[in-house]
Amino acid sequence: MPRVVAEQRHKFENDDLFRKMSRETEIKYTGYRDRSHEERIVRFQTEARDGQATVAFVSSGTNFTLQFPKGEDGTVPKEYLDFDREPGKVFIKSRFIMNGVCVVWKGWLDLQRLDGAGYLEFDEDKAKSEDKVMRETLEQAKRRVAEFEERQRQWREEQQRKESEASSHHRINYR
């Protein structure tokens, strides 16, 4: 089953949810709400360095568990998680598929308040590669269906031939 829709860019540009989320809006870290603020700060930084963080768009209440890829050295590259760009903030980027559309989540969080701003962008590169996979998957499925239909046709013809032979044989024996 394909992971993406056929017209990803069109859906991203015309779907209300994507249009809202493509504008920079307030975000908050949503993990460990039952813990003290100080512990949440530590846990957020630990989670992020381990490759994930749970954030929400405040206006819509939409939650994301963002995943960050790890480099060969086992750490998240600065492209995805940058604690050094601006003191007191972390800049985040995460790529994923949402509702059949390849997107990039971009934003930042204040390391003390655990809030900030973020938005979604259409991920053109990932969309192209996923679209190619989708087309190949659909083509493969079409081939399998055609092969199955051909085997069914051959089986039916074989059954008809056997019935015809049995019928002829039956008539010959009664003469």
mmCIF file of N, CA and C in Angstrom, residues 57-110:
data_model
loop_
_atom_site.group_PDB
_atom_site.id
_atom_site.type_symbol
_atom_site.label_atom_id
_atom_site.label_comp_id
_atom_site.label_asym_id
_atom_site.label_seq_id
_atom_site.Cartn_x
_atom_site.Cartn_y
_atom_site.Cartn_z
ATOM 1 N N PHE A 57 1.249 21.917 18.225
ATOM 2 C CA PHE A 57 0.824 23.228 17.759
ATOM 3 C C PHE A 57 -0.253 23.681 18.730
ATOM 4 N N VAL A 58 -0.030 24.769 19.426
ATOM 5 C CA VAL A 58 -0.957 25.227 20.459
ATOM 6 C C VAL A 58 -2.322 25.557 19.867
ATOM 7 N N SER A 59 -2.350 26.250 18.733
ATOM 8 C CA SER A 59 -3.623 26.715 18.164
ATOM 9 C C SER A 59 -4.554 25.568 17.776
ATOM 10 N N SER A 60 -4.000 24.478 17.261
ATOM 11 C CA SER A 60 -4.854 23.376 16.817
ATOM 12 C C SER A 60 -4.831 22.191 17.773
ATOM 13 N N GLY A 61 -3.859 22.169 18.680
ATOM 14 C CA GLY A 61 -3.738 21.032 19.587
ATOM 15 C C GLY A 61 -3.168 19.800 18.917
ATOM 16 N N THR A 62 -2.628 19.955 17.729
ATOM 17 C CA THR A 62 -2.068 18.827 17.001
ATOM 18 C C THR A 62 -0.703 18.470 17.574
ATOM 19 N N ASN A 63 -0.566 17.219 18.002
ATOM 20 C CA ASN A 63 0.670 16.726 18.599
ATOM 21 C C ASN A 63 1.507 15.964 17.590
ATOM 22 N N PHE A 64 2.813 16.117 17.721
ATOM 23 C CA PHE A 64 3.760 15.388 16.885
ATOM 24 C C PHE A 64 4.837 14.788 17.770
ATOM 25 N N THR A 65 5.169 13.540 17.506
ATOM 26 C CA THR A 65 6.385 12.977 18.083
ATOM 27 C C THR A 65 7.407 13.039 16.959
ATOM 28 N N LEU A 66 8.255 14.044 17.040
ATOM 29 C CA LEU A 66 9.237 14.270 15.995
ATOM 30 C C LEU A 66 10.402 13.305 16.168
ATOM 31 N N GLN A 67 10.868 12.778 15.055
ATOM 32 C CA GLN A 67 12.009 11.868 15.054
ATOM 33 C C GLN A 67 13.177 12.557 14.350
ATOM 34 N N PHE A 68 14.362 12.389 14.909
ATOM 35 C CA PHE A 68 15.559 12.974 14.318
ATOM 36 C C PHE A 68 16.534 11.850 13.984
ATOM 37 N N PRO A 69 17.039 11.841 12.769
ATOM 38 C CA PRO A 69 17.978 10.774 12.405
ATOM 39 C C PRO A 69 19.306 10.947 13.137
ATOM 40 N N LYS A 70 19.973 9.848 13.374
ATOM 41 C CA LYS A 70 21.286 9.904 14.015
ATOM 42 C C LYS A 70 22.357 9.701 12.956
ATOM 43 N N GLY A 71 23.453 10.403 13.138
ATOM 44 C CA GLY A 71 24.572 10.263 12.236
ATOM 45 C C GLY A 71 25.389 9.029 12.563
ATOM 46 N N GLU A 72 26.477 8.853 11.822
ATOM 47 C CA GLU A 72 27.339 7.689 12.028
ATOM 48 C C GLU A 72 27.937 7.654 13.423
ATOM 49 N N ASP A 73 28.116 8.828 14.034
ATOM 50 C CA ASP A 73 28.695 8.880 15.377
ATOM 51 C C ASP A 73 27.655 8.669 16.478
ATOM 52 N N GLY A 74 26.390 8.418 16.083
ATOM 53 C CA GLY A 74 25.340 8.150 17.059
ATOM 54 C C GLY A 74 24.648 9.384 17.602
ATOM 55 N N THR A 75 25.032 10.563 17.115
ATOM 56 C CA THR A 75 24.383 11.792 17.567
ATOM 57 C C THR A 75 23.500 12.347 16.443
ATOM 58 N N VAL A 76 22.554 13.194 16.823
ATOM 59 C CA VAL A 76 21.675 13.829 15.845
ATOM 60 C C VAL A 76 22.444 14.979 15.190
ATOM 61 N N PRO A 77 22.536 15.006 13.853
ATOM 62 C CA PRO A 77 23.256 16.087 13.167
ATOM 63 C C PRO A 77 22.621 17.461 13.428
ATOM 64 N N LYS A 78 23.460 18.513 13.384
ATOM 65 C CA LYS A 78 22.980 19.888 13.625
ATOM 66 C C LYS A 78 21.902 20.309 12.649
ATOM 67 N N GLU A 79 21.876 19.710 11.484
ATOM 68 C CA GLU A 79 20.825 20.027 10.512
ATOM 69 C C GLU A 79 19.441 19.769 11.113
ATOM 70 N N TYR A 80 19.352 18.783 11.995
ATOM 71 C CA TYR A 80 18.069 18.404 12.585
ATOM 72 C C TYR A 80 17.881 18.891 14.018
ATOM 73 N N LEU A 81 18.963 19.128 14.733
ATOM 74 C CA LEU A 81 18.877 19.506 16.136
ATOM 75 C C LEU A 81 20.080 20.393 16.455
ATOM 76 N N ASP A 82 19.832 21.699 16.556
ATOM 77 C CA ASP A 82 20.933 22.650 16.747
ATOM 78 C C ASP A 82 20.761 23.433 18.054
ATOM 79 N N PHE A 83 21.560 23.058 19.051
ATOM 80 C CA PHE A 83 21.541 23.742 20.343
ATOM 81 C C PHE A 83 22.472 24.953 20.355
ATOM 82 N N ASP A 84 23.289 25.120 19.296
ATOM 83 C CA ASP A 84 24.331 26.148 19.301
ATOM 84 C C ASP A 84 23.993 27.401 18.505
ATOM 85 N N ARG A 85 22.992 27.364 17.654
ATOM 86 C CA ARG A 85 22.701 28.496 16.782
ATOM 87 C C ARG A 85 22.383 29.761 17.562
ATOM 88 N N GLU A 86 21.596 29.629 18.617
ATOM 89 C CA GLU A 86 21.204 30.785 19.422
ATOM 90 C C GLU A 86 21.122 30.337 20.882
ATOM 91 N N PRO A 87 21.824 31.038 21.777
ATOM 92 C CA PRO A 87 21.811 30.620 23.193
ATOM 93 C C PRO A 87 20.385 30.572 23.765
ATOM 94 N N GLY A 88 20.115 29.498 24.511
ATOM 95 C CA GLY A 88 18.823 29.363 25.166
ATOM 96 C C GLY A 88 17.726 28.771 24.302
ATOM 97 N N LYS A 89 18.052 28.430 23.044
ATOM 98 C CA LYS A 89 17.070 27.857 22.125
ATOM 99 C C LYS A 89 17.650 26.617 21.457
ATOM 100 N N VAL A 90 16.757 25.755 21.011
ATOM 101 C CA VAL A 90 17.159 24.642 20.165
ATOM 102 C C VAL A 90 16.328 24.731 18.884
ATOM 103 N N PHE A 91 17.006 24.594 17.760
ATOM 104 C CA PHE A 91 16.347 24.628 16.455
ATOM 105 C C PHE A 91 16.191 23.188 15.977
ATOM 106 N N ILE A 92 14.980 22.869 15.525
ATOM 107 C CA ILE A 92 14.607 21.489 15.221
ATOM 108 C C ILE A 92 14.092 21.376 13.790
ATOM 109 N N LYS A 93 14.447 20.252 13.173
ATOM 110 C CA LYS A 93 13.925 19.910 11.846
ATOM 111 C C LYS A 93 13.637 18.413 11.864
ATOM 112 N N SER A 94 12.477 18.028 11.343
ATOM 113 C CA SER A 94 12.114 16.614 11.287
ATOM 114 C C SER A 94 11.326 16.360 10.014
ATOM 115 N N ARG A 95 11.674 15.287 9.317
ATOM 116 C CA ARG A 95 10.990 14.924 8.076
ATOM 117 C C ARG A 95 10.102 13.711 8.338
ATOM 118 N N PHE A 96 8.875 13.750 7.787
ATOM 119 C CA PHE A 96 7.972 12.620 7.937
ATOM 120 C C PHE A 96 6.837 12.720 6.935
ATOM 121 N N ILE A 97 5.992 11.702 6.920
ATOM 122 C CA ILE A 97 4.813 11.680 6.053
ATOM 123 C C ILE A 97 3.598 11.894 6.937
ATOM 124 N N MET A 98 2.793 12.893 6.582
ATOM 125 C CA MET A 98 1.580 13.205 7.335
ATOM 126 C C MET A 98 0.394 13.182 6.385
ATOM 127 N N ASN A 99 -0.583 12.365 6.677
ATOM 128 C CA ASN A 99 -1.790 12.265 5.846
ATOM 129 C C ASN A 99 -1.458 12.065 4.365
ATOM 130 N N GLY A 100 -0.430 11.265 4.100
ATOM 131 C CA GLY A 100 -0.058 10.952 2.722
ATOM 132 C C GLY A 100 0.778 12.003 2.029
ATOM 133 N N VAL A 101 1.302 12.977 2.783
ATOM 134 C CA VAL A 101 2.094 14.057 2.199
ATOM 135 C C VAL A 101 3.446 14.141 2.913
ATOM 136 N N CYS A 102 4.516 14.221 2.142
ATOM 137 C CA CYS A 102 5.857 14.356 2.718
ATOM 138 C C CYS A 102 6.053 15.799 3.185
ATOM 139 N N VAL A 103 6.419 15.950 4.448
ATOM 140 C CA VAL A 103 6.585 17.275 5.034
ATOM 141 C C VAL A 103 7.879 17.361 5.829
ATOM 142 N N VAL A 104 8.290 18.606 6.067
ATOM 143 C CA VAL A 104 9.400 18.910 6.968
ATOM 144 C C VAL A 104 8.820 19.793 8.062
ATOM 145 N N TRP A 105 8.997 19.381 9.308
ATOM 146 C CA TRP A 105 8.605 20.194 10.452
ATOM 147 C C TRP A 105 9.831 21.009 10.825
ATOM 148 N N LYS A 106 9.667 22.328 10.916
ATOM 149 C CA LYS A 106 10.775 23.206 11.305
ATOM 150 C C LYS A 106 10.306 24.100 12.440
ATOM 151 N N GLY A 107 11.192 24.321 13.382
ATOM 152 C CA GLY A 107 10.834 25.204 14.477
ATOM 153 C C GLY A 107 11.945 25.333 15.489
ATOM 154 N N TRP A 108 11.610 25.995 16.578
ATOM 155 C CA TRP A 108 12.562 26.177 17.670
ATOM 156 C C TRP A 108 11.807 26.173 18.991
ATOM 157 N N LEU A 109 12.528 25.826 20.040
ATOM 158 C CA LEU A 109 11.970 25.844 21.390
ATOM 159 C C LEU A 109 12.918 26.586 22.314
ATOM 160 N N ASP A 110 12.347 27.381 23.203
ATOM 161 C CA ASP A 110 13.112 28.010 24.269
ATOM 162 C C ASP A 110 13.423 26.909 25.277
#
